[in-house]
Short mmCIF file of C-alpha atoms and ligand atoms in Angstrom, two decimals:
data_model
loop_
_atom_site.label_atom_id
_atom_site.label_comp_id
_atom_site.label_asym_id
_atom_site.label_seq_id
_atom_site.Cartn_x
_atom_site.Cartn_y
_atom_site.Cartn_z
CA UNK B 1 130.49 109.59 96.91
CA UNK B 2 133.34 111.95 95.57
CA UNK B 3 136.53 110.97 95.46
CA UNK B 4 139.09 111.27 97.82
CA UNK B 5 142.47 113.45 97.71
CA UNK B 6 145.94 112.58 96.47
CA UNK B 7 148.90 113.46 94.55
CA UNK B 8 150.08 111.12 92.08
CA UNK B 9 153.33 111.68 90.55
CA UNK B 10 153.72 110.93 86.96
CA UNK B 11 157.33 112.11 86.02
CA UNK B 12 160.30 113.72 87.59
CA UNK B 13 163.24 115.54 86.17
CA UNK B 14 166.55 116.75 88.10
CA UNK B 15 166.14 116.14 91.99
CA UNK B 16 162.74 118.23 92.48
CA UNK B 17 160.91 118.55 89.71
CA UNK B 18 157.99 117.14 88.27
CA UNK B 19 154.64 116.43 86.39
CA UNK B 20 152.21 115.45 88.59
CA UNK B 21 148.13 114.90 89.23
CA UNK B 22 146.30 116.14 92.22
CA UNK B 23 143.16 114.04 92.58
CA UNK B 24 140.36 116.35 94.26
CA UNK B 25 136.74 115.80 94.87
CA UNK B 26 136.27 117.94 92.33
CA UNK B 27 137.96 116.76 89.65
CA UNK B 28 141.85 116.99 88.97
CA UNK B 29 144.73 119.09 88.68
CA UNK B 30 147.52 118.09 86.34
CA UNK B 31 150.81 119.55 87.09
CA UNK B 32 152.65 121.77 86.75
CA UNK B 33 149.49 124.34 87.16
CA UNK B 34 148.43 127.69 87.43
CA UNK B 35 145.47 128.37 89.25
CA UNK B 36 143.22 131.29 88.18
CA UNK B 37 142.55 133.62 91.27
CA UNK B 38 138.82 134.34 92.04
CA UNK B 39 139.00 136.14 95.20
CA UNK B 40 135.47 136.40 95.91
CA UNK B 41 134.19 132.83 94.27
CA UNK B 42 134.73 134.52 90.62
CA UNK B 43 137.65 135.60 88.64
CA UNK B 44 136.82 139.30 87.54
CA UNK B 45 134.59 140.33 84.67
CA UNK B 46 135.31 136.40 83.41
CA UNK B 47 132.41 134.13 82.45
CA UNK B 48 132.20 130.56 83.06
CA UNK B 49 132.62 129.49 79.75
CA UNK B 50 135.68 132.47 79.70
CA UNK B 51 137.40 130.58 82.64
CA UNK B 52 137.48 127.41 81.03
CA UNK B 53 138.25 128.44 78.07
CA UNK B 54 141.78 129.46 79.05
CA UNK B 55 141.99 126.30 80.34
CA UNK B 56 142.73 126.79 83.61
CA UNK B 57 141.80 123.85 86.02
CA UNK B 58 141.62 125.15 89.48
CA UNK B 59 140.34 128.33 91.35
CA UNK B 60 141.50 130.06 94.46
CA UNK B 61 139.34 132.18 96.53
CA UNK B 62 140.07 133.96 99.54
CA UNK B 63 138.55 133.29 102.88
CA UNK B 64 138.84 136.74 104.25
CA UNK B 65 136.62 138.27 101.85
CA UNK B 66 134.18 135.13 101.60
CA UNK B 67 133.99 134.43 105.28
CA UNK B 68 130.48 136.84 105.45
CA UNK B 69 129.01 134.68 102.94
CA UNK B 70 130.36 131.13 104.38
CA UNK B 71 127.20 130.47 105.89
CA UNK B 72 124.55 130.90 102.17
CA UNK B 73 128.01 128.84 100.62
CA UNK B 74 127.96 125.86 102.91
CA UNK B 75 124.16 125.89 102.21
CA UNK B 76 124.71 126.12 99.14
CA UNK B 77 126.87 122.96 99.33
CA UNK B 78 130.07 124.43 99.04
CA UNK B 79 132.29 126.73 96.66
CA UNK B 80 132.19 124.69 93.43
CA UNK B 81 128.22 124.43 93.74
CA UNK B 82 127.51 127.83 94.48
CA UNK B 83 130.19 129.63 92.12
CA UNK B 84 129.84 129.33 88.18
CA UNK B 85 132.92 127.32 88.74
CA UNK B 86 132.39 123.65 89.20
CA UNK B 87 136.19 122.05 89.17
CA UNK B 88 138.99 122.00 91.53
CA UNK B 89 138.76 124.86 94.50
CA UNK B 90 141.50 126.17 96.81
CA UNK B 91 141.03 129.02 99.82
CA UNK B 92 143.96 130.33 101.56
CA UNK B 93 143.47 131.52 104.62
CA UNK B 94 142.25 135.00 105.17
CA UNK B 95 145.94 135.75 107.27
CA UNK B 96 147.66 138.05 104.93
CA UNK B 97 144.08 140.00 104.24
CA UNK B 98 143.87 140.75 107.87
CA UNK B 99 147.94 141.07 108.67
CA UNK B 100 148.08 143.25 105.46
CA UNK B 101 145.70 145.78 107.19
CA UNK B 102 148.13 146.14 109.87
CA UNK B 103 150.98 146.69 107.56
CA UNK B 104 149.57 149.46 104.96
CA UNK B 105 151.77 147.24 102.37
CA UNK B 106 150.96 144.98 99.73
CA UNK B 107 152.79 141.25 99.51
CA UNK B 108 156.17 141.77 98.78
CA UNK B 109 157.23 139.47 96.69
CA UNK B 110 159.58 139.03 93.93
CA UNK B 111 161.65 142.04 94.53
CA UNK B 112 164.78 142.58 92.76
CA UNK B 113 168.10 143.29 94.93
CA UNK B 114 168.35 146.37 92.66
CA UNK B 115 164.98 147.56 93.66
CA UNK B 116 166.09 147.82 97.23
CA UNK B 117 168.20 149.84 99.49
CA UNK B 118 170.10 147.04 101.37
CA UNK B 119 173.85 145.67 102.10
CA UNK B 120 174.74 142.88 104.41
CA UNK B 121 175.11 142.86 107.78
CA UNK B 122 177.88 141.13 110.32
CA UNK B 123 176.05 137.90 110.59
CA UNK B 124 175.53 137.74 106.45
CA UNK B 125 171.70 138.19 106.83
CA UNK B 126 170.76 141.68 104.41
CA UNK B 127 169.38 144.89 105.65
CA UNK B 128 167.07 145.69 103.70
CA UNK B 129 165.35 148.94 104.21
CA UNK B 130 161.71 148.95 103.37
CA UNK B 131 158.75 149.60 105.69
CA UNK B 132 157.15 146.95 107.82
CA UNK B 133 154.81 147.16 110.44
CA UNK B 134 153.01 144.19 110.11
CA UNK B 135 153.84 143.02 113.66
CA UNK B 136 152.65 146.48 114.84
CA UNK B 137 149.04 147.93 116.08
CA UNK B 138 147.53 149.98 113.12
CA UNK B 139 144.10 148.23 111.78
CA UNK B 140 145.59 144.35 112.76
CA UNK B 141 147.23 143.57 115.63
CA UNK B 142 148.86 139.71 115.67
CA UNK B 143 148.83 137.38 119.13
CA UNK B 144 149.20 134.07 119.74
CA UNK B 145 145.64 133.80 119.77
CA UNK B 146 145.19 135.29 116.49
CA UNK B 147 144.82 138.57 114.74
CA UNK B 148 142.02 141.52 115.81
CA UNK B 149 141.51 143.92 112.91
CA UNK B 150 138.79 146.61 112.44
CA UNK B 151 136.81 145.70 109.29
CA UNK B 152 137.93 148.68 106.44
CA UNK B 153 134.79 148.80 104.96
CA UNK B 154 132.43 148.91 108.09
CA UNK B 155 134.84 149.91 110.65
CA UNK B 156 133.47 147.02 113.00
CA UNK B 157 136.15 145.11 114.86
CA UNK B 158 136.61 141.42 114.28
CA UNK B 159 138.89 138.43 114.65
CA UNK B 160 140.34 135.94 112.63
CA UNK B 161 142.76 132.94 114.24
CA UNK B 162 143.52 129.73 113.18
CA UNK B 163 139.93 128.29 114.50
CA UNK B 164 138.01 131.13 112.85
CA UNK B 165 139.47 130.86 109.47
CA UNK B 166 139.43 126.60 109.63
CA UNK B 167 135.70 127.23 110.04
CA UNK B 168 134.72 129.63 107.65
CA UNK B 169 136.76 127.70 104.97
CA UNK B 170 135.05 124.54 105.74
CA UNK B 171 131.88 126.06 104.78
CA UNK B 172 133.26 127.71 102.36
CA UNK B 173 134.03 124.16 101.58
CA UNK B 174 137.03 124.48 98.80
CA UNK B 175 138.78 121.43 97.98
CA UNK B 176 142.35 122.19 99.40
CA UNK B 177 142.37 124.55 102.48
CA UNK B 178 145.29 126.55 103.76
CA UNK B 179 146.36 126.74 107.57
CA UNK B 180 146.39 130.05 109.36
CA UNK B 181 150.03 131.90 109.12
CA UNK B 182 152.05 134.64 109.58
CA UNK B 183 154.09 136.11 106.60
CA UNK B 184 156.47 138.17 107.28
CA UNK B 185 158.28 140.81 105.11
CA UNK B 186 161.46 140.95 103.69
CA UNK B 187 162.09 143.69 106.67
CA UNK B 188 161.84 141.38 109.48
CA UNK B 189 165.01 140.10 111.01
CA UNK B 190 166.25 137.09 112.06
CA UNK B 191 164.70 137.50 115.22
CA UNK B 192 161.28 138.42 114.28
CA UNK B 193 161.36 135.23 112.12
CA UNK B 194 162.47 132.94 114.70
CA UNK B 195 159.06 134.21 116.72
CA UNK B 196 156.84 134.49 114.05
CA UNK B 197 157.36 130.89 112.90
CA UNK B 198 156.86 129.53 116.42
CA UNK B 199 153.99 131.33 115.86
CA UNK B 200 153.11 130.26 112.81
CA UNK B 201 153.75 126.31 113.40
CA UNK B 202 151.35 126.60 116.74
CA UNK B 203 149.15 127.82 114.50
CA UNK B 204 149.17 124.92 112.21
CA UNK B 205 148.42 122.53 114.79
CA UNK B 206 145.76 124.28 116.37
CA UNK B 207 144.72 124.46 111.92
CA UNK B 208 145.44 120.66 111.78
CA UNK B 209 142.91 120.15 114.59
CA UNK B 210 139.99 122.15 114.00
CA UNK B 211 140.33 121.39 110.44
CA UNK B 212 139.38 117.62 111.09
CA UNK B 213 136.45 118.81 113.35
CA UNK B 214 134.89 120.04 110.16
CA UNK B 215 136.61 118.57 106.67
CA UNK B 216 133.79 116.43 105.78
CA UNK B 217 130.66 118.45 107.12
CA UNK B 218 129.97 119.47 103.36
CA UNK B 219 129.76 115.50 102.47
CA UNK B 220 133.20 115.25 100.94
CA UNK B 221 136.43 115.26 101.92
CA UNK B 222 138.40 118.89 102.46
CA UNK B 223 141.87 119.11 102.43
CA UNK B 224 144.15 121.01 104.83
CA UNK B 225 148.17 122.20 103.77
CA UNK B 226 150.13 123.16 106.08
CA UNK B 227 152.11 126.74 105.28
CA UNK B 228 155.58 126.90 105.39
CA UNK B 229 157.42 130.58 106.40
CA UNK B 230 160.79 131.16 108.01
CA UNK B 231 162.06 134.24 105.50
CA UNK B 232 165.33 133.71 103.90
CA UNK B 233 167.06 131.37 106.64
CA UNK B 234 168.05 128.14 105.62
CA UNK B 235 167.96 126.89 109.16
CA UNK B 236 164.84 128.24 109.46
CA UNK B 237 163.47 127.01 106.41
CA UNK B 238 164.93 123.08 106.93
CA UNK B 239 163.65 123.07 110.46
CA UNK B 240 159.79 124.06 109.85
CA UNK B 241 159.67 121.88 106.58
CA UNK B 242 160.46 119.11 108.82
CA UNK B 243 158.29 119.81 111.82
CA UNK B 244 155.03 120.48 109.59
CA UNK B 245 155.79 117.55 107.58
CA UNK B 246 155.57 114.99 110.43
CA UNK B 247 152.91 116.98 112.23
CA UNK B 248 149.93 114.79 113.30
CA UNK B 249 146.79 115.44 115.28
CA UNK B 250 144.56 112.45 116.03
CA UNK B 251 146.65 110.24 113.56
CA UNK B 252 146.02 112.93 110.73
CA UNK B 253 148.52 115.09 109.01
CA UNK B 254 148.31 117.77 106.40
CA UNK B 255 147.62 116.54 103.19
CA UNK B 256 150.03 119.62 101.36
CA UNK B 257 151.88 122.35 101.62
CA UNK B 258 152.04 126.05 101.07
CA UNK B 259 154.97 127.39 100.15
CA UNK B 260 155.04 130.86 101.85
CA UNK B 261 156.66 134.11 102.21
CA UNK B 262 158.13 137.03 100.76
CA UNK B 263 160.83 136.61 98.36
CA UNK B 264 163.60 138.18 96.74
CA UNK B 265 164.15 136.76 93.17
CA UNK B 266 167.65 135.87 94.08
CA UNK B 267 167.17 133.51 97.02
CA UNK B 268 163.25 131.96 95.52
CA UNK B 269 164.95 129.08 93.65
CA UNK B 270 167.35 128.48 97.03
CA UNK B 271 164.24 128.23 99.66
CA UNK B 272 162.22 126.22 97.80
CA UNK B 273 164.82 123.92 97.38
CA UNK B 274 165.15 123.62 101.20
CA UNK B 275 161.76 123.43 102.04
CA UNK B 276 161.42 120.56 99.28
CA UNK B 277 164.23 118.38 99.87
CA UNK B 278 162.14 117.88 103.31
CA UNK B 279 159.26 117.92 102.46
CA UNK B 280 157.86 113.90 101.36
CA UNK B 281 157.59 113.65 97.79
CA UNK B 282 153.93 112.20 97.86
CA UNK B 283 152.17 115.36 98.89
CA UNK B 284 151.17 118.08 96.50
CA UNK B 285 153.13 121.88 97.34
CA UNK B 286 151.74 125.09 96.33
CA UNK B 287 153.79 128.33 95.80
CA UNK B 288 151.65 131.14 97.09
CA UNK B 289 151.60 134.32 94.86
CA UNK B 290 153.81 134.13 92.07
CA UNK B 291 153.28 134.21 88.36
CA UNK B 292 156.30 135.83 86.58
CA UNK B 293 157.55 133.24 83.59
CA UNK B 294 160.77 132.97 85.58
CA UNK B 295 159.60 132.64 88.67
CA UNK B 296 157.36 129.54 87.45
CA UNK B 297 160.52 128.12 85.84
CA UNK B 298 162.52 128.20 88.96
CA UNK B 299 159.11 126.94 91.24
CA UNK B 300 159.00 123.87 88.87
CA UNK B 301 162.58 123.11 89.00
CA UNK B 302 162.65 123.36 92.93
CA UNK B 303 159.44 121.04 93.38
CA UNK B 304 156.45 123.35 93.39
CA UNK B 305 153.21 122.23 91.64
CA UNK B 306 151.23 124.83 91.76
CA UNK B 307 150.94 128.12 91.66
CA UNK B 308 148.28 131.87 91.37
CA UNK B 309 148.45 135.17 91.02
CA UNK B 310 146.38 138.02 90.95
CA UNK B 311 149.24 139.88 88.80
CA UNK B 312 148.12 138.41 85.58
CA UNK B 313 144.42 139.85 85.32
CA UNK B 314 145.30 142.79 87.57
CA UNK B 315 147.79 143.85 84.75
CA UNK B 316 145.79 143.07 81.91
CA UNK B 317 143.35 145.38 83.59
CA UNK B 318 146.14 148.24 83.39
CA UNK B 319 147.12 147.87 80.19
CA UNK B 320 150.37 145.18 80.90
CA UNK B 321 149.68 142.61 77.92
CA UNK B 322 151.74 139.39 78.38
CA UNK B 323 153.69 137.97 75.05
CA UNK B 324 156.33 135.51 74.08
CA UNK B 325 158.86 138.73 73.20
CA UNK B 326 157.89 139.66 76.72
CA UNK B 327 155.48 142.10 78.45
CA UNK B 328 154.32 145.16 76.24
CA UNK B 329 152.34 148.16 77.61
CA UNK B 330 148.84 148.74 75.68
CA UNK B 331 149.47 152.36 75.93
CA UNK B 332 151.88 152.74 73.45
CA UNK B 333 150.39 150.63 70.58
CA UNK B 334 147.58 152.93 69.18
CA UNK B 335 148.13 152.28 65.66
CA UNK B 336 149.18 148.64 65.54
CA UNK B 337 147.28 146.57 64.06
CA UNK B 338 148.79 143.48 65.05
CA UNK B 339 147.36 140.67 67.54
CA UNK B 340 148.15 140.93 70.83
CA UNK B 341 150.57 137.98 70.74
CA UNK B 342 150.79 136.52 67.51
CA UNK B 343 151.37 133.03 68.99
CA UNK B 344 148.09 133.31 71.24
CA UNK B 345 145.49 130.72 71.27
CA UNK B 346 143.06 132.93 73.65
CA UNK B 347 139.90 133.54 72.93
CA UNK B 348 140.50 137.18 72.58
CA UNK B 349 143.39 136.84 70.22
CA UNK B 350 141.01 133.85 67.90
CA UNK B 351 138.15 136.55 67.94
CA UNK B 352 140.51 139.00 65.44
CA UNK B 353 141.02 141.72 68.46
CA UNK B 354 144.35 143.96 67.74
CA UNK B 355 146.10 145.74 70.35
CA UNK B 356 145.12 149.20 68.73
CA UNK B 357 141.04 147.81 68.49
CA UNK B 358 141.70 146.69 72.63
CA UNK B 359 143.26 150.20 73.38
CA UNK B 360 140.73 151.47 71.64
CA UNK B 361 138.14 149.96 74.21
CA UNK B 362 140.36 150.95 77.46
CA UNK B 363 140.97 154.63 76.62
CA UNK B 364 136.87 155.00 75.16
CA UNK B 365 135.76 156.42 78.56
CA UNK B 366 132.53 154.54 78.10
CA UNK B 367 132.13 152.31 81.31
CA UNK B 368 130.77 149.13 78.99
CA UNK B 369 133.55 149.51 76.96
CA UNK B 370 136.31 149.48 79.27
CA UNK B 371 134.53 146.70 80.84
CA UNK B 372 134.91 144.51 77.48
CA UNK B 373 138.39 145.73 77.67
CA UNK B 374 139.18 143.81 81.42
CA UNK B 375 136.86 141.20 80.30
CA UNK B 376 139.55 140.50 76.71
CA UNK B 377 143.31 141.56 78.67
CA UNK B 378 141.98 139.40 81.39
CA UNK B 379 141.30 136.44 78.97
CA UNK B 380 144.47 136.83 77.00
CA UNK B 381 146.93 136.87 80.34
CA UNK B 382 145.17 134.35 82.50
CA UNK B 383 145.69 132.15 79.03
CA UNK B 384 149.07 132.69 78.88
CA UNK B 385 150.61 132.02 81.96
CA UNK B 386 147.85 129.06 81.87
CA UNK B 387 149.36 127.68 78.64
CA UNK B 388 152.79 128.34 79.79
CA UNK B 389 152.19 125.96 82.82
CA UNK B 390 150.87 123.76 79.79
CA UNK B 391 154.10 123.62 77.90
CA UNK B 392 156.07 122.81 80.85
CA UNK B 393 154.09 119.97 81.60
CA UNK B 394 154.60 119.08 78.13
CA UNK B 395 158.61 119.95 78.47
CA UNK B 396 158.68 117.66 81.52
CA UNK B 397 156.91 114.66 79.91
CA UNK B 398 159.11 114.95 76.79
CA UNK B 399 162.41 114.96 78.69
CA UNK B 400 162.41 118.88 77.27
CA UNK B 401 162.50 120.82 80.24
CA UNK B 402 165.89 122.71 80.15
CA UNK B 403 165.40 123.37 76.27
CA UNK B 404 162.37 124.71 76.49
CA UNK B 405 163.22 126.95 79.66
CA UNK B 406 166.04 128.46 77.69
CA UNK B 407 163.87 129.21 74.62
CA UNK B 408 161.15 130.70 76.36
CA UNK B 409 163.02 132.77 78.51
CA UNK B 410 165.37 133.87 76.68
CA UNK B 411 162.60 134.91 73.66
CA UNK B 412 160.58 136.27 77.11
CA UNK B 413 163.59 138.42 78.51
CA UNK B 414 165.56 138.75 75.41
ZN1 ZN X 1 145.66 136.10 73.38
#
């Protein structure tokens, strides 16, 4: 029999944050953590014996691009049988894949006032003026029922609503599942959010319910969060926190939460705070797509446990190396002979690689080469933003937190 789900929590500091230990079937997560993005069951030109080595302790996969396969998975006997990666498993839900072909945009997230063209408005909400149409017919078109989309790769249409994607990730069979939602963008208005998160908390109930239907068809038990949107409204924010939170179908309620949406760096720390001060303490909370060093910092101090990204391997894999003086571009550093990150533990850094030998390998032009390349950037990023979650937890434990924030960040952003 494997072992049931739960969050323990082992320390707090300030009002929200904390260490913590997610107890999965599969083994468990201790928190703060970063979880190392596999989209399609593996993380990209990374081993088994790579992935653990950078110590990370949990995978997400995505349930839009597995939901083909869900079928040979579930036969398989679920995710962490049939991938090379046998710990701790998380899907989300396949929404933003599908709503993202309606939009032509990637997630927004993170973006810097000064990036944007945007001044407030008479109520106090901002303008901001970047194109959205996620709400609008182009490949995805969002109902109450769900969201139709034409497959990119095959043209065929298909479906996906908050039955669909509960049933292809119980095959799929990860241990924490994510509830069907709609994110908007930074470019919907009050209006649009008010209707998208009625939308959105239907959703989870209809989620909540065809989740239990299924959880324990692969012989253990699958866990469901809830997601939590509502843009940059505190109203909005306070009010679904507290619906999802008490939300119960046939005496069951969601065993986490996803924290959702797209954020500008300013306001992060603010919404997490209200979605966590109602949120109850005893269930785990996961802040979808994030991994910037400050943008952990301010997830841990507002209450999130855990977090992924695809931004550190999709960086490495453009030359974007990750060190503790900050982020340095490969390009520029064909003569230096120096380790990546001379404070590295990765495997990459251990083997002797410099970042002239790694340029080296990008820039070849010989396909095995570059490959070796994505395979070593990958390995030294994913480590670092792995170990930084480390040293957190650490920070936390020790009664260290605020010290150790300053010191990184400040060394990080100097
Ligand atoms: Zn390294």
């Amino acid at each position: 029999m494997k072992r049931p789900f739960y969050f323990e929590e082992t320390k707090r500091f300030g009002t929200l944050g904390r260490a913590g230990i997610i107890h999965t079937p599969h083994g468990d997560i201790r928190t703060p953590a970063f979880m190392a993005v596999g989209t399609k069951g593996e993380v990209k030109y990374l081993s088994f014996d790579d992935l653990h080595e950078t110590g990370a302790q949990a995978m997400l996969s995505n349930g839009y691009h597995l939901r083909r396969q869900s079928p040979e998975i579930a036969e398989a006997g679920g995710l962490a049988s049939w991938s090379t990666w046998h710990g701790p498993t998380l899907t989300d839900s396949g929404g933003f894949q599908v709503m993202s072909l309606g939009s032509g945009l990637g997630k927004v997230v993170s973006y810097d006032r000064a990036e944007l063209e945007g001044g407030a408005s008479k109520n106090g909400t901002v303008r901001i003026k970047a194109t959205n149409t996620a709400h609008k017919e182009r490949l995805a078109k969002i109902t109450d029922k769900g969201v139709s989309f034409t497959d990119p790769f095959d043209g065929q249409p298909d479906f996906i609503g908050p039955e669909e994607s509960m049933q292809i990730q119980c095959r799929i069979g990860a241990d924490i599942h994510m509830a069907f939602d709609e994110l908007t963008s930074l470019a919907d208005d009050y209006d649009y959010n008010v209707e998208a998160l009625k939308r959105t908390e239907k959703w989870a109930r209809r989620s909540l319910k065809e989740h239990l239907k299924h959880r324990d068809d692969l012989g253990y038990h699958q866990s469901l969060y809830a997601v939590l949107q509502g843009g940059r409204w505190e109203d909005l924010r306070r009010s679904t926190a507290k619906k999802l939170a008490k939300m119960t179908v046939a005496g069951t309620q969601f065993d986490g939460f996803g924290l959702g949406g797209a954020f500008l760096k300013e306001d992060l720390g603010n919404i997490l705070r209200w979605c966590n001060e109602e949120l109850p303490a005893n269930k785990p909370r996961h802040l979808l797509g994030l991994s910037h060093p400050d943008d952990i910092f301010v997830g841990v101090e507002n209450g999130a446990d855990t977090f992924d990204c695809v931004a550190p391997t999709r960086e490495a894999r453009h030359g974007k190396i990750y060190t503790r003086d900050g982020e340095i571009n490969l390009r520029k550093f064909a003569n230096d002979e120096r380790p990546l990150d001379l404070d590295c533990d990765c495997a990459t850094c251990k083997a002797g690689y410099t970042r002239a030998s790694l340029r080296a390998l990008w820039k070849s032009g010989d396909p095995d080469l570059k490959r070796a390349y994505w395979r070593l950037a990958s390995i030294h990023n994913l480590r670092f933003i792995v170990r930084l979650t480390e040293e957190i937890r650490e920070s936390i434990l020790n009664d260290n937190f605020e010290t150790y924030k300053t010191e990184f960040l400040q060394r990080y952003y100097h």
